[in-house]
Short mmCIF file of C-alpha atoms and ligand atoms in Angstrom, two decimals:
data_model
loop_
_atom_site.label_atom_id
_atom_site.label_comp_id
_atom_site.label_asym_id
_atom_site.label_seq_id
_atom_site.Cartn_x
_atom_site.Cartn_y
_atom_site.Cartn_z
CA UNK F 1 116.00 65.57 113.73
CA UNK F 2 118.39 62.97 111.84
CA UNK F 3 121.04 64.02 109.62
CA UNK F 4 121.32 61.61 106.24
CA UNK F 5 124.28 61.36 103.92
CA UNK F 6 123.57 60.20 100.96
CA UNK F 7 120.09 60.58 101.22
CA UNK F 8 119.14 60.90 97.35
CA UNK F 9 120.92 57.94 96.42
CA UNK F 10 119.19 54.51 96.40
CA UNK F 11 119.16 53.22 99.61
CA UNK F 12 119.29 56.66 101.22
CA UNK F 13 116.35 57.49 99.35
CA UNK F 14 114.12 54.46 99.85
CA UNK F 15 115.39 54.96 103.79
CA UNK F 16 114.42 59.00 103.89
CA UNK F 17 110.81 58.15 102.42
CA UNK F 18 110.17 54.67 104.38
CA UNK F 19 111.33 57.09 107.50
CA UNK F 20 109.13 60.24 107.24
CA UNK F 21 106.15 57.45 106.43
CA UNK F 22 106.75 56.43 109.74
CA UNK F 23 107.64 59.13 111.91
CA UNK F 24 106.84 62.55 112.48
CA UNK F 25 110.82 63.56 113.04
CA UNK F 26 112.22 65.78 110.55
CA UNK F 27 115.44 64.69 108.05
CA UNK F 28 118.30 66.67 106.94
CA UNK F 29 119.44 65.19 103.93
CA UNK F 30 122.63 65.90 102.60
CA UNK F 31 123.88 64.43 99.21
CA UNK F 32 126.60 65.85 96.84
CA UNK F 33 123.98 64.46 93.35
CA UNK F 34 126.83 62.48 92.22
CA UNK F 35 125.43 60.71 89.11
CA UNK F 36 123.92 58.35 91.18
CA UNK F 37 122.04 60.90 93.36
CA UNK F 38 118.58 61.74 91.77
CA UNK F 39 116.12 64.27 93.59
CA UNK F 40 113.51 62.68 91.68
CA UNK F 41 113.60 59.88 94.13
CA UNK F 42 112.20 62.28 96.67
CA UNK F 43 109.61 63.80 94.59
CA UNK F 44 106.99 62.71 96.76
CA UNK F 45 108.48 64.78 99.29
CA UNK F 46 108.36 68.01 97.54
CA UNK F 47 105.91 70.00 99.67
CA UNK F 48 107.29 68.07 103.17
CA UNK F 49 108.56 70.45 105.34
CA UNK F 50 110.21 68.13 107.64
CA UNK F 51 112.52 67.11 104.82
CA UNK F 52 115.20 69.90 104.03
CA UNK F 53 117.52 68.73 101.84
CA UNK F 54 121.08 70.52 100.79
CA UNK F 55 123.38 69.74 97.63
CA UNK F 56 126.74 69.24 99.32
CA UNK F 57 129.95 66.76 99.96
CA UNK F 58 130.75 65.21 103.12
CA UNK F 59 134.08 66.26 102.53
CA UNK F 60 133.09 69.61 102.91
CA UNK F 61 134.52 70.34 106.82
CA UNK F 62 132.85 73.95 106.94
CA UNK F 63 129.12 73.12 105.39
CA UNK F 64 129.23 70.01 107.99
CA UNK F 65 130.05 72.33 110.84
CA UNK F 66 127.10 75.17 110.30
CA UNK F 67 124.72 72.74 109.81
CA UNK F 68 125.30 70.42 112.34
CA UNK F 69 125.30 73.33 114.52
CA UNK F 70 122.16 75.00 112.99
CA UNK F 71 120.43 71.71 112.65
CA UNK F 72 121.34 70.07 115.66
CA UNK F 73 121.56 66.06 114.59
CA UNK F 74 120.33 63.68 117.54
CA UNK F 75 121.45 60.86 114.99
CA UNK F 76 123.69 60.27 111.15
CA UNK F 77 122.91 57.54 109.21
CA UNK F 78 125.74 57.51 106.60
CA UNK F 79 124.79 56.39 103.39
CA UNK F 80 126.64 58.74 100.83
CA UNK F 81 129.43 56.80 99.48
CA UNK F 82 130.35 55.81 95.87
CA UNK F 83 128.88 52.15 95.61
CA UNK F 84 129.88 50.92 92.45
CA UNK F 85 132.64 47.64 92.05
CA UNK F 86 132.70 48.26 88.05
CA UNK F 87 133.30 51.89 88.41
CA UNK F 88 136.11 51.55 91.10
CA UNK F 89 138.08 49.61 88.91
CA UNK F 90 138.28 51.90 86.32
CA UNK F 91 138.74 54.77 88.45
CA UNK F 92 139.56 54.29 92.14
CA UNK F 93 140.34 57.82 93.36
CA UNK F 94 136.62 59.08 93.70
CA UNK F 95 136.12 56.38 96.35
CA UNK F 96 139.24 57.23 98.38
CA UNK F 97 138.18 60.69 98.01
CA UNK F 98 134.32 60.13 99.21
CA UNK F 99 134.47 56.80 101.04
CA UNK F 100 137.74 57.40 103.18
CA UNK F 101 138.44 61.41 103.08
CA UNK F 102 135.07 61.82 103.39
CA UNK F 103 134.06 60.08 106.50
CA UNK F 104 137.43 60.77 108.09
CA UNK F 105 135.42 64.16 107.32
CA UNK F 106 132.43 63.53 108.41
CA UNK F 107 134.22 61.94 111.65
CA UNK F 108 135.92 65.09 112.58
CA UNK F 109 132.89 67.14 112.27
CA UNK F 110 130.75 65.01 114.11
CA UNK F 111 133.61 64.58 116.86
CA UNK F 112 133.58 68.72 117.26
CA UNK F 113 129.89 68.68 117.33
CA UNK F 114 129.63 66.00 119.79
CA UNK F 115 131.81 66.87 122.09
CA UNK F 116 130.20 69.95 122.84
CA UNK F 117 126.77 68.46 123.74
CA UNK F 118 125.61 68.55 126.46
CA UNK F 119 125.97 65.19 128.66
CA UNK F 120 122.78 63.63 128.41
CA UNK F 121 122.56 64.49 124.28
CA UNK F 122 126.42 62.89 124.05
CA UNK F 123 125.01 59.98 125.48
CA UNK F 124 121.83 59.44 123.36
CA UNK F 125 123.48 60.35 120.39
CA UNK F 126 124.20 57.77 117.40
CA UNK F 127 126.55 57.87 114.67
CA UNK F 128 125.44 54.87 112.17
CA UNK F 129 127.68 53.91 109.67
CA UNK F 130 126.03 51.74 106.19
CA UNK F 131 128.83 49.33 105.02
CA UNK F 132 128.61 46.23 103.10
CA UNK F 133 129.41 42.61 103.32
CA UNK F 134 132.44 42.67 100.51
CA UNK F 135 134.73 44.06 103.31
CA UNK F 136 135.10 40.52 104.36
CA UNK F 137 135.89 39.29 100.92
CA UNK F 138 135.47 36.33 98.69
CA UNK F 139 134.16 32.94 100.54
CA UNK F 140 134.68 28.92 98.78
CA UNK F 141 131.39 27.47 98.24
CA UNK F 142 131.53 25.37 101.48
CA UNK F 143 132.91 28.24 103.74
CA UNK F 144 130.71 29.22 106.58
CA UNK F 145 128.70 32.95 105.87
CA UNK F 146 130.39 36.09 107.16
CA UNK F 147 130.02 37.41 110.89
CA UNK F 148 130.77 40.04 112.68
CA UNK F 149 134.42 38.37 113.62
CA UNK F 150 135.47 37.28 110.13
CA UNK F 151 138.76 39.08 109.43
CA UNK F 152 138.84 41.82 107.13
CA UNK F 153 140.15 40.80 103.14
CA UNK F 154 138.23 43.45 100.73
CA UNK F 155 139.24 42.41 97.28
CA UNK F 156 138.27 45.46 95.04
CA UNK F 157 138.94 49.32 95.16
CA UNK F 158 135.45 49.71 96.70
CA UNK F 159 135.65 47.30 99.40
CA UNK F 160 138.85 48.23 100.07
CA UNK F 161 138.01 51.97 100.94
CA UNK F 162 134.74 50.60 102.32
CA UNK F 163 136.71 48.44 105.13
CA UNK F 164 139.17 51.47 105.28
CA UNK F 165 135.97 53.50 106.54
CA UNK F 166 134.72 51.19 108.68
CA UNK F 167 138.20 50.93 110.63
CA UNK F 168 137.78 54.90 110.98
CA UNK F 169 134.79 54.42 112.40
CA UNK F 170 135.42 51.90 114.93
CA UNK F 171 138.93 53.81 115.57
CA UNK F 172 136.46 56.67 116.64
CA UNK F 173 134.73 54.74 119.14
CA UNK F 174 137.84 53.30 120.68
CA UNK F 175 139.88 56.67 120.72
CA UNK F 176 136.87 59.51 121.16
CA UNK F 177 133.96 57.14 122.71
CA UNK F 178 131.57 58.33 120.03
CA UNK F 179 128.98 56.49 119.75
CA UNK F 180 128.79 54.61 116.74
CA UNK F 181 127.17 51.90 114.96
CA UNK F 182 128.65 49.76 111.92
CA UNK F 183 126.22 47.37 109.77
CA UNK F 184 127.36 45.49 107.07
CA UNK F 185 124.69 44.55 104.20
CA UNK F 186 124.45 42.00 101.70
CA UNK F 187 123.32 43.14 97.82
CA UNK F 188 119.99 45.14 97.89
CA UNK F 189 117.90 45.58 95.08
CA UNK F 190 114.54 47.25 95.05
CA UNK F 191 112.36 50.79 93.27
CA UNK F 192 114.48 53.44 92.97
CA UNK F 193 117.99 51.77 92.13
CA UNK F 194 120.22 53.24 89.74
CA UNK F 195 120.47 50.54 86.68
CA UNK F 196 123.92 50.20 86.84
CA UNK F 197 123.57 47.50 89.73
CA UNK F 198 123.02 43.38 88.06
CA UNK F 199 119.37 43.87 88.90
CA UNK F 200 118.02 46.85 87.58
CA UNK F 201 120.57 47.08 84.39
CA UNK F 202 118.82 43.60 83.67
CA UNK F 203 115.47 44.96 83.61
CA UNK F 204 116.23 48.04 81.23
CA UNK F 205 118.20 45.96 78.89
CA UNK F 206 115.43 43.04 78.94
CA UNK F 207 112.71 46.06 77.88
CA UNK F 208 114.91 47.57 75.45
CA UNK F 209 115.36 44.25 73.55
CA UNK F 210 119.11 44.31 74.70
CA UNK F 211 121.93 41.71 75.54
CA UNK F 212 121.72 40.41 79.48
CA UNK F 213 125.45 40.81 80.16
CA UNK F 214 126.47 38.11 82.25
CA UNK F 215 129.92 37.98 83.63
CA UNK F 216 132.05 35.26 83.74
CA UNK F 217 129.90 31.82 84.06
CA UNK F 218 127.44 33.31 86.12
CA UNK F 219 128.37 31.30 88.87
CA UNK F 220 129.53 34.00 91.02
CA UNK F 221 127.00 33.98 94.31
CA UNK F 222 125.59 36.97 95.87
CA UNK F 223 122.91 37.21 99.15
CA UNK F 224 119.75 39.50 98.28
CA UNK F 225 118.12 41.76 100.41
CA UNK F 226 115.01 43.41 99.42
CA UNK F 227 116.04 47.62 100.50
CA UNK F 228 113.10 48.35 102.41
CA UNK F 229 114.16 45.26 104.71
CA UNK F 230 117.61 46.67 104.73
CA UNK F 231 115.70 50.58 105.95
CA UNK F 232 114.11 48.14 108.80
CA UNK F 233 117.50 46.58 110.18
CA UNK F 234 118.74 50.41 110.20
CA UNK F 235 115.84 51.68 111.97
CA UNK F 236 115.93 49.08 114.48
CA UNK F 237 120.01 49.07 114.93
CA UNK F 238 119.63 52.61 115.66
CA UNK F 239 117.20 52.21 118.06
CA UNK F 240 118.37 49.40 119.86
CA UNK F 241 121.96 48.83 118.88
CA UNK F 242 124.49 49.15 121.06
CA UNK F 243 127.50 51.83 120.55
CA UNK F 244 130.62 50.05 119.32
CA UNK F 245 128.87 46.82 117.95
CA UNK F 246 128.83 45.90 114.50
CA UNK F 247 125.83 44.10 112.80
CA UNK F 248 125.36 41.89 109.79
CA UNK F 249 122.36 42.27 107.82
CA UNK F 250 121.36 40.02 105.08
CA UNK F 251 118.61 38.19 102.82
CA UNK F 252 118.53 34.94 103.76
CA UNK F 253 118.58 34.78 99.66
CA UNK F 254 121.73 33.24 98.80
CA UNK F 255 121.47 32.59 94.41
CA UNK F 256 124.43 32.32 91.99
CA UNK F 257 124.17 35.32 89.07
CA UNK F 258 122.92 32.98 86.83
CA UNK F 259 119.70 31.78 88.51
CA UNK F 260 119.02 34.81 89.31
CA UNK F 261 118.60 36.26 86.10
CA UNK F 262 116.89 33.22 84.77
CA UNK F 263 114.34 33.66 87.72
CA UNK F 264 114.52 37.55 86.96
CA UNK F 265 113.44 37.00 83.07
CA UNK F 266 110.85 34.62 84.12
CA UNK F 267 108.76 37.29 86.84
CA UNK F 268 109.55 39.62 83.68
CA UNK F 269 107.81 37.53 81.34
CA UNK F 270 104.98 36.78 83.77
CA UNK F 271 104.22 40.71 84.06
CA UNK F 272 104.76 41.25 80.68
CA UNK F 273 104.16 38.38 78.60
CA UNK F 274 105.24 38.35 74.73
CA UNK F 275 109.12 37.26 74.28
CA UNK F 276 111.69 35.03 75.28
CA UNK F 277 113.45 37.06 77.55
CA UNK F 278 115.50 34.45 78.59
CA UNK F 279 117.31 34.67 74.86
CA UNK F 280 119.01 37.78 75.14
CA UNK F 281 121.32 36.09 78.36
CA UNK F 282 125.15 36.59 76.62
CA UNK F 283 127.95 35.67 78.72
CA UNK F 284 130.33 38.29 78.70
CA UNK F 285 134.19 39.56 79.97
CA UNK F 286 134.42 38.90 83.36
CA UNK F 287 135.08 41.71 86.05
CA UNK F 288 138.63 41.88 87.34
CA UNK F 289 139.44 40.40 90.35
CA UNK F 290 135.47 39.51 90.62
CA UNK F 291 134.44 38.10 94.05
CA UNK F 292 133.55 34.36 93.36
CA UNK F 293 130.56 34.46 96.99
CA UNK F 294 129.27 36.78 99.53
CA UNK F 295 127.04 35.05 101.97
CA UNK F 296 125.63 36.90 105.18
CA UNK F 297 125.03 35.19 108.53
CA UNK F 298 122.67 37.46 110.02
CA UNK F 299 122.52 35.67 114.10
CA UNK F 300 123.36 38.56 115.69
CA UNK F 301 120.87 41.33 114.65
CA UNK F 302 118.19 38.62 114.74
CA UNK F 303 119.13 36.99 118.03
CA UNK F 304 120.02 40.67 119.75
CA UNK F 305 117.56 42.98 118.62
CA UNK F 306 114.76 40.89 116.75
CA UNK F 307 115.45 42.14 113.41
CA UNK F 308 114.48 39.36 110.15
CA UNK F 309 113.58 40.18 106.68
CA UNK F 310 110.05 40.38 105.91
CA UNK F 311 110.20 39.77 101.98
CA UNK F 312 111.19 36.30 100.48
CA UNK F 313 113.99 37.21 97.53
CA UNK F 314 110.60 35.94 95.31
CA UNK F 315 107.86 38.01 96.85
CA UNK F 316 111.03 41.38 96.53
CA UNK F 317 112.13 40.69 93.16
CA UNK F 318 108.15 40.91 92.08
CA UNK F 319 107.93 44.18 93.65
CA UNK F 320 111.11 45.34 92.36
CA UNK F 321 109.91 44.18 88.67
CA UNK F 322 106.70 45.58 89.14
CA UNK F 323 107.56 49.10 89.87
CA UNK F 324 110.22 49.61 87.37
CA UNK F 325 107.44 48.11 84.97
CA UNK F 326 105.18 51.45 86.31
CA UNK F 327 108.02 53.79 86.31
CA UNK F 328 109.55 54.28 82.93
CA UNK F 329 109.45 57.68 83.47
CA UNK F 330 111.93 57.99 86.28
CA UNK F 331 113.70 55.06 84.33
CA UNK F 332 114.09 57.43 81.37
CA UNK F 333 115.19 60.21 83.37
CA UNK F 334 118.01 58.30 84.84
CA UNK F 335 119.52 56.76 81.51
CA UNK F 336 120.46 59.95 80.40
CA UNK F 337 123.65 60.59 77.94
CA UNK F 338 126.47 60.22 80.83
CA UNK F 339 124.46 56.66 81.67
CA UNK F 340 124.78 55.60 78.15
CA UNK F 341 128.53 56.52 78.24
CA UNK F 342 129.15 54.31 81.49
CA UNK F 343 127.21 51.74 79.18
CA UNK F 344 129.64 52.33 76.39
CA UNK F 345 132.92 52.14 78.79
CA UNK F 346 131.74 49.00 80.56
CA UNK F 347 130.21 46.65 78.00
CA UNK F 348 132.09 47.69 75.28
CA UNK F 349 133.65 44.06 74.77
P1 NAD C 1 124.19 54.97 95.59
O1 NAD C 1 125.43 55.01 94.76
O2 NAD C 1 122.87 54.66 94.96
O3 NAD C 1 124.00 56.37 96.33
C1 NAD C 1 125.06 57.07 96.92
C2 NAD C 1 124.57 58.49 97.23
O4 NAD C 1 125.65 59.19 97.86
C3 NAD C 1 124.20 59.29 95.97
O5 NAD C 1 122.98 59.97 96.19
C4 NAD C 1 125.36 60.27 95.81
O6 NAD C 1 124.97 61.50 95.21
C5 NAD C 1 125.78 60.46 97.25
N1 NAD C 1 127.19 60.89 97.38
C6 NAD C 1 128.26 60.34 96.74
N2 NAD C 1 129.38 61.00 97.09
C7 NAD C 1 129.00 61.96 97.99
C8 NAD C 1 129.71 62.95 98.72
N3 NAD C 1 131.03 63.10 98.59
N4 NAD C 1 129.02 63.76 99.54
C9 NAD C 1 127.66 63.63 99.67
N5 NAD C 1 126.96 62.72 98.99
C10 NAD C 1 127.61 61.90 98.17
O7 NAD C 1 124.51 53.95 96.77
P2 NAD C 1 123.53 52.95 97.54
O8 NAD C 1 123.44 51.69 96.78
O9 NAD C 1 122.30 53.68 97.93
O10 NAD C 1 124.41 52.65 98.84
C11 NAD C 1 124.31 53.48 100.00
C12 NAD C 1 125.31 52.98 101.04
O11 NAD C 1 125.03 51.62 101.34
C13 NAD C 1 126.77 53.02 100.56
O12 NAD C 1 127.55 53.43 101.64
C14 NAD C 1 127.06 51.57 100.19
O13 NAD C 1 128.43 51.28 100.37
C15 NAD C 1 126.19 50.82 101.18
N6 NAD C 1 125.73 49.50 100.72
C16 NAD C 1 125.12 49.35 99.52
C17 NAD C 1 124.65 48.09 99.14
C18 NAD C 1 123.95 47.88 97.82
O14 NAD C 1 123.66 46.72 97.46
N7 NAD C 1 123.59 48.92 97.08
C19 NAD C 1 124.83 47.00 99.99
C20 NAD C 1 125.46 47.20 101.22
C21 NAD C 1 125.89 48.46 101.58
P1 TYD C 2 126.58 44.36 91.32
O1 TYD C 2 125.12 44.65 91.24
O2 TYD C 2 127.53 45.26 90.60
O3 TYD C 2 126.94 44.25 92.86
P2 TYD C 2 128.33 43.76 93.58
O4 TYD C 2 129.40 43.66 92.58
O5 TYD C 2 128.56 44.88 94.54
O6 TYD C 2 127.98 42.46 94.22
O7 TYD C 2 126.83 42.89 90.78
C1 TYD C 2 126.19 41.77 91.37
C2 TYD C 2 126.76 40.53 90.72
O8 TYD C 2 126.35 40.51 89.35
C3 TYD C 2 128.27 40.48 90.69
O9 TYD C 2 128.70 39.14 90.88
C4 TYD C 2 128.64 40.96 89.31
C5 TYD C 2 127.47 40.48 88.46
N1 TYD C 2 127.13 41.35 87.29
C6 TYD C 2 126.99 40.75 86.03
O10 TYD C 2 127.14 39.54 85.85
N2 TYD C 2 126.66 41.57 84.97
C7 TYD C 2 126.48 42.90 85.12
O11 TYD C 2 126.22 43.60 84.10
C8 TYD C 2 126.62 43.49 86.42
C9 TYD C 2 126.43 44.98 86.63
C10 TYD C 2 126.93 42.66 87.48
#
């Protein structure tokens, strides 16, 4: 079986689901239901018996232990991680807490656990770490995309402990020889994301009649990847990566904020015709220290192991619209009370 972190989050969710609709081998999903996790993402896995999921932190040395000794991992994907730029800056010490204790954590446990296989398991074994583009920080508008050599500069509290864990990670390689596997994504969106993220929060606020809050002049540029394209690139870096590399995964969808929510009211409008979406845009506050591009170039996982997107940002974002559109539901489970408050801390100016 394969061990998830993380698993009830966005990504790990959509990854979990996409994974046990492709392949018979069991997951072990293990996720702490921070206020981002949500078990209703895996309600169609309810009566699944080769998904077992347990509540707990990946800072937890002793629950990692028993069950990567009961369980008996041939593979981690390691999603769980708090993912949020707006909430780091008002309160950094959760993400030192999950995103560097935790998979110095994680590390340790999977180090004991490892070492004790036997020679041909040590050797098939894969540790696969999810990280993000904004480790390599903020690029000029003529700069060349990031690769897999552009220096580390992470701007913001959750880059920061996000580049922190990759170094672990790679440290662990180098040091121990476990076999690991860093990629580094560009801005997913997709069903199932919590509506804190530009995309999502755009959608709920455009239903509900509410301001679009733009930061800044919109002019801030982000590359888009559609998240079941992103659960591909894992699957196949897993399969075919090699221990120690790193791999850049992106969109192909560079856009500046802007455009992109003009293109977003227009597929909303198209779905669900009736008002001037585009009217509610307000430009507000911008973010502290906000990254002014991210841009991905994605050579290496396309050149080495054949990996490319399969959805155009266009063909994602109606998707994305779409199913949001057909799940108010799980939308109105989600923007609960402690959503609303984040709402009230965040936009308040
Ligand atoms: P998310 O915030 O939606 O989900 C994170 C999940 O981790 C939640 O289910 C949460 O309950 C769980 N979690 C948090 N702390 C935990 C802990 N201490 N122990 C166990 N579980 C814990 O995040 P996401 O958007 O799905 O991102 C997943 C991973 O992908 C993160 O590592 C993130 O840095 C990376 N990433 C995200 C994006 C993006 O655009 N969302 C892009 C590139 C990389
Ligand atoms: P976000 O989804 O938070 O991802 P990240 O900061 O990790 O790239 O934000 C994407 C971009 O959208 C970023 O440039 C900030 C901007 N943004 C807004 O303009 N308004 C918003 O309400 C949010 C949440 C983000």
């Amino acid at each position: 079986m394969i061990l998830v972190t993380g698993g009830a989050g966005f990504i790990g969710s959509n990854f979990v689901l996409d994974w046990l609709a492709q392949s018979a081998e069991p997951v072990l999903n293990l996720d702490k239901l921070t206020y981002a996790g949500n078990l209703g993402n895996l309600a169609a896995l309810k009566n699944d018996a080769r998904h077992v999921f347990v509540r707990g932190d990946i800072g937890d040395a002793a629950l990692l232990a028993r069950l990567l000794n009961e369980h008996r991992p041939r593979a981690i994907i390691h999603f769980a991680a708090e993912s949020h730029v707006d909430r780091s800056i008002h309160g950094p010490a959760e993400f030192i807490q999950t995103n560097v204790v935790g998979t110095f954590t994680l590390l340790e446990a999977v180090r004991a656990y490892w070492n004790a296989l036997p020679e041909n398991e040590q050797k098939a074994f894969r540790f696969l770490h999810v990280s993000t583009d904004e480790v390599y920080g903020s690029l000029g508008a003529d700069d060349p995309a990031f690769s897999e050599t552009t220096p580390y500069a992470p701007n913001s509290p959750y880059s920061a402990s996000k580049a922190s864990s990759d170094h672990w990670v790679r440290a662990y390689h180098h040091t121990y020889g476990l076999p690991v596997l860093t990629t580094n994504c560009s801005n997913n969106y997709g069903p199932l994301q919590f509506p804190e993220k530009l995309i999502p929060l755009m959608i709920v606020n455009a239903l509900a009649g509410k301001p679009l809050p733009v930061y800044g002049d919109g002019q801030n540029v982000r590359d888009w990847l559609y998240v079941g394209d992103h659960c591909t690139a894992i699957r196949t870096v897993l399969e075919k990566g090699v221990p120690g590399e790193v791999y850049n995964i992106g969109g192909n969808a560079e856009m500046k904020n802007l455009d992109l929510v003009h293109t977003l009211c227009r597929a909303l409008t198209a779905l669900k015709p009736g008002r001037d979406i585009a009217s509610q845009i307000t430009f507000v506050k911008d973010r502290p220290g906000h990254d002014r591009r991210y841009a991905i170039n994605a050579d290496k996982i396309r050149r080495e192991l054949g990996w490319q997107p399969a959805e155009t940002f266009e063909s994602g974002l109606i998707r994305t619209v779409r199913w949001y559109l057909d799940n108010e539901t799980w939308l109105m489970n989600v923007t609960s009370k402690a959503y609303q408050q984040w709402i009230d801390l965040q936009y308040a100016q």
